[in-house]
Coordinates of C-alpha atoms in Angstrom, one line a residue:
Chain X
S1 CA 66.4 116.3 79.5
Q2 CA 65.4 114.0 76.7
T3 CA 61.7 113.8 75.7
I4 CA 59.8 112.2 72.8
H5 CA 56.6 113.5 71.5
Q6 CA 54.0 111.9 69.3
W7 CA 50.8 113.3 67.8
P8 CA 48.0 112.9 67.5
A9 CA 47.2 110.8 70.5
T10 CA 44.2 109.3 68.9
L11 CA 42.9 109.2 65.3
V12 CA 39.9 107.8 63.6
Q13 CA 40.2 107.6 59.8
P14 CA 38.1 106.0 57.0
V15 CA 39.5 103.3 54.8
G16 CA 41.3 104.7 51.9
S17 CA 42.2 108.0 53.5
P18 CA 45.8 109.2 53.9
L19 CA 47.8 109.1 57.2
S20 CA 50.5 111.1 58.7
L21 CA 51.9 110.5 62.2
E22 CA 54.6 112.6 63.6
C23 CA 57.3 111.9 66.2
T24 CA 59.9 114.4 67.5
V25 CA 62.7 114.0 70.0
E26 CA 64.2 116.6 72.2
G27 CA 67.5 116.7 74.1
T28 CA 69.5 114.4 71.9
S29 CA 71.4 114.4 68.6
N30 CA 71.6 111.8 65.9
P31 CA 69.5 109.2 67.7
N32 CA 68.3 105.9 66.2
L33 CA 64.6 106.2 65.6
Y34 CA 61.9 103.5 65.3
W35 CA 58.3 103.0 64.5
Y36 CA 56.4 100.1 66.0
R37 CA 52.8 99.0 65.7
Q38 CA 50.9 97.0 68.3
A39 CA 47.6 95.3 67.6
A40 CA 45.2 94.8 70.5
G41 CA 46.5 92.3 72.9
R42 CA 49.6 91.6 70.9
G43 CA 53.3 92.4 71.0
L44 CA 55.1 95.2 69.3
Q45 CA 56.0 94.8 65.6
L46 CA 58.9 96.9 64.3
L47 CA 57.8 98.7 61.1
F48 CA 60.7 101.1 60.3
Y49 CA 64.0 102.2 61.8
S50 CA 66.4 105.0 60.9
V51 CA 70.0 105.7 61.7
G52 CA 70.1 109.2 60.2
I53 CA 68.4 111.8 58.1
G54 CA 66.9 110.3 55.0
Q55 CA 67.9 106.8 56.0
I56 CA 65.0 104.5 56.4
S57 CA 64.9 100.7 56.7
S58 CA 61.7 98.8 56.5
E59 CA 61.1 95.6 58.4
V60 CA 57.9 94.4 56.9
P61 CA 56.3 95.0 53.5
Q62 CA 53.1 97.1 53.8
N63 CA 51.3 100.1 52.6
L64 CA 53.0 102.4 55.1
S65 CA 56.1 104.5 54.6
A66 CA 58.4 106.5 56.8
S67 CA 60.6 109.5 56.4
R68 CA 63.1 111.4 58.5
P69 CA 63.3 114.9 57.1
Q70 CA 65.2 116.2 60.1
D71 CA 67.6 114.7 62.7
R72 CA 64.9 114.5 65.4
Q73 CA 61.8 114.1 63.4
F74 CA 60.3 110.8 62.2
I75 CA 57.1 110.6 60.2
L76 CA 54.9 107.6 59.4
S77 CA 52.6 107.9 56.4
S78 CA 50.2 106.1 54.2
K79 CA 48.5 107.1 51.0
K80 CA 45.5 104.8 51.5
L81 CA 44.7 103.3 54.9
L82 CA 43.4 99.7 55.2
L83 CA 41.3 98.3 58.0
S84 CA 44.3 96.2 59.1
D85 CA 46.3 99.4 59.8
S86 CA 44.3 99.9 63.0
G87 CA 46.5 99.7 66.0
F88 CA 48.7 101.5 68.6
Y89 CA 51.6 103.2 66.9
L90 CA 54.7 103.8 69.0
C91 CA 57.8 105.9 68.1
A92 CA 61.0 105.2 70.0
Y93 CA 64.5 106.5 70.0
R94 CA 67.9 105.2 71.2
D95 CA 71.0 107.3 71.8
R96 CA 74.2 106.1 70.1
G97 CA 76.3 104.1 72.5
H98 CA 73.4 103.4 74.9
D99 CA 71.3 100.4 75.3
E100 CA 67.9 101.6 76.4
Q101 CA 65.1 102.5 74.0
F102 CA 62.7 105.3 75.0
F103 CA 59.2 105.2 73.7
G104 CA 56.7 107.9 73.0
P105 CA 53.2 108.1 74.3
G106 CA 51.8 106.4 71.2
T107 CA 49.0 107.1 68.7
R108 CA 45.8 105.0 68.8
L109 CA 44.7 104.7 65.2
T110 CA 41.2 103.3 64.3
V111 CA 40.5 102.7 60.6
L112 CA 36.7 102.4 59.9
Chain N
L1 CA 67.6 87.2 65.8
A2 CA 67.2 84.9 68.8
K3 CA 63.6 83.9 69.5
T4 CA 62.2 84.1 73.0
T5 CA 59.5 82.2 74.7
Q6 CA 57.6 83.5 77.8
P7 CA 54.5 82.4 79.6
I8 CA 51.4 84.2 78.3
S9 CA 50.2 85.2 81.7
M10 CA 50.9 85.0 85.4
D11 CA 48.9 85.9 88.5
S12 CA 50.4 87.0 91.9
Y13 CA 49.3 88.6 95.1
E14 CA 50.5 91.9 96.6
G15 CA 53.7 91.6 98.5
Q16 CA 54.9 88.4 96.9
E17 CA 58.0 87.9 94.8
V18 CA 57.3 87.3 91.2
N19 CA 59.7 85.4 88.8
I20 CA 59.1 85.5 85.1
T21 CA 61.3 83.1 83.1
C22 CA 62.2 83.5 79.4
S23 CA 63.7 80.9 77.2
H24 CA 66.1 81.9 74.4
N25 CA 67.8 78.7 73.3
N26 CA 69.4 80.3 70.2
I27 CA 71.1 83.2 72.0
A28 CA 74.3 84.3 70.3
T29 CA 77.6 85.1 72.0
N30 CA 77.2 88.9 71.5
D31 CA 73.5 89.0 72.6
Y32 CA 72.3 90.7 75.7
I33 CA 69.0 90.1 77.5
T34 CA 66.7 93.0 78.1
W35 CA 63.4 93.3 79.8
Y36 CA 60.7 95.9 79.3
Q37 CA 57.5 96.7 81.1
Q38 CA 54.4 98.0 79.3
F39 CA 51.2 99.4 80.9
P40 CA 48.0 99.7 78.8
S41 CA 48.0 102.4 76.2
Q42 CA 51.6 103.3 77.0
G43 CA 55.0 102.6 75.4
P44 CA 57.2 100.0 76.9
R45 CA 59.7 101.0 79.6
F46 CA 63.1 99.6 80.1
I47 CA 63.5 97.6 83.3
I48 CA 66.9 95.8 83.2
Q49 CA 69.5 94.4 81.0
G50 CA 72.2 91.7 81.5
Y51 CA 74.7 89.4 79.9
K52 CA 75.4 86.7 82.4
T53 CA 75.0 85.8 86.1
K54 CA 73.0 88.4 88.1
V55 CA 72.1 92.0 87.6
T56 CA 70.2 94.0 90.1
N57 CA 68.8 97.6 90.1
E58 CA 66.3 99.5 92.2
V59 CA 63.4 97.9 90.3
A60 CA 64.2 94.2 89.6
S61 CA 66.8 91.5 89.5
L62 CA 67.8 89.5 86.4
F63 CA 69.2 86.0 86.8
I64 CA 71.0 84.4 83.9
P65 CA 72.4 80.8 84.1
A66 CA 75.8 79.9 82.8
D67 CA 74.5 78.5 79.5
R68 CA 72.4 81.7 78.9
K69 CA 69.6 79.8 77.3
S70 CA 67.1 81.3 79.7
S71 CA 66.8 84.2 82.1
T72 CA 64.5 85.1 85.0
L73 CA 63.2 88.5 85.8
S74 CA 62.5 88.8 89.5
L75 CA 60.2 91.5 91.0
P76 CA 60.4 91.7 94.7
R77 CA 57.3 92.4 96.7
V78 CA 55.0 93.3 93.9
S79 CA 52.2 95.8 94.2
L80 CA 49.0 96.3 92.2
S81 CA 50.8 98.9 90.1
D82 CA 53.1 96.2 88.8
T83 CA 50.3 94.8 86.8
A84 CA 51.6 95.1 83.2
V85 CA 53.0 93.2 80.3
Y86 CA 56.6 92.2 80.6
Y87 CA 58.7 91.6 77.5
C88 CA 62.0 89.6 77.3
L89 CA 64.2 90.6 74.3
V90 CA 67.5 89.2 73.1
G91 CA 69.9 90.9 70.8
E92 CA 73.2 92.7 70.3
R93 CA 73.7 95.4 72.9
R94 CA 74.9 98.1 70.6
S95 CA 74.1 97.0 67.0
G96 CA 75.8 99.2 64.5
S97 CA 72.9 98.7 62.2
A98 CA 70.5 100.0 64.8
R99 CA 68.3 97.0 64.1
Q100 CA 65.9 96.6 66.9
L101 CA 65.3 93.6 69.0
T102 CA 62.1 91.7 68.4
F103 CA 59.3 92.1 70.9
G104 CA 57.3 89.0 71.4
S105 CA 53.8 88.8 73.0
G106 CA 55.2 89.2 76.5
T107 CA 53.9 88.0 79.8
Q108 CA 50.8 89.6 81.3
L109 CA 51.4 89.9 85.0
T110 CA 48.3 90.5 87.1
V111 CA 48.8 91.4 90.7
L112 CA 45.8 90.7 92.9
P113 CA 45.0 92.3 96.2

């Protein structure tokens, strides 16, 4: 069966520190992968999506970056976190030829 | 991308049928309508998708009028566990670019005892 993992589940980081969030998918090949951010009480904002290894598209300009070093691995990074980076980060995947997106458990990031 | 408009919040009581309407006046010919459900501190979960008329699954029904400028998610006999945020999304069903649909703020449904 297909599963999606994210870690860590929660993270508290000081302003200016680096960030690395990891997402992995099992049970599927060559999925489309997505990173979203959700601020408290708000909808989801698409940050990045990827159609294949090394292929990253950015939806909004920001101090975050994404990478896809392997087919089923998606990483969200930052060199220097800002207070405004706090939020709930969700990774999702979608199989080719299918409609539904499946979301991971999310990472709650608090930047102090 | 077609923009969607939903009520910010709705209240209902257990056992009632709940209908959440979404407006999408600029829907394109190739666009499908998809609804997701999100519980606090969890990722959204797919509920239902449709193109026109009516779609029904074990969880909900989706009603889409002929002009497709709106859609209504119908939840039969809600329970307390249906309290969640419901998102309406519009976009191409299988976009070759993998570009994701836009999640708006959704509708916070609160089911009361």
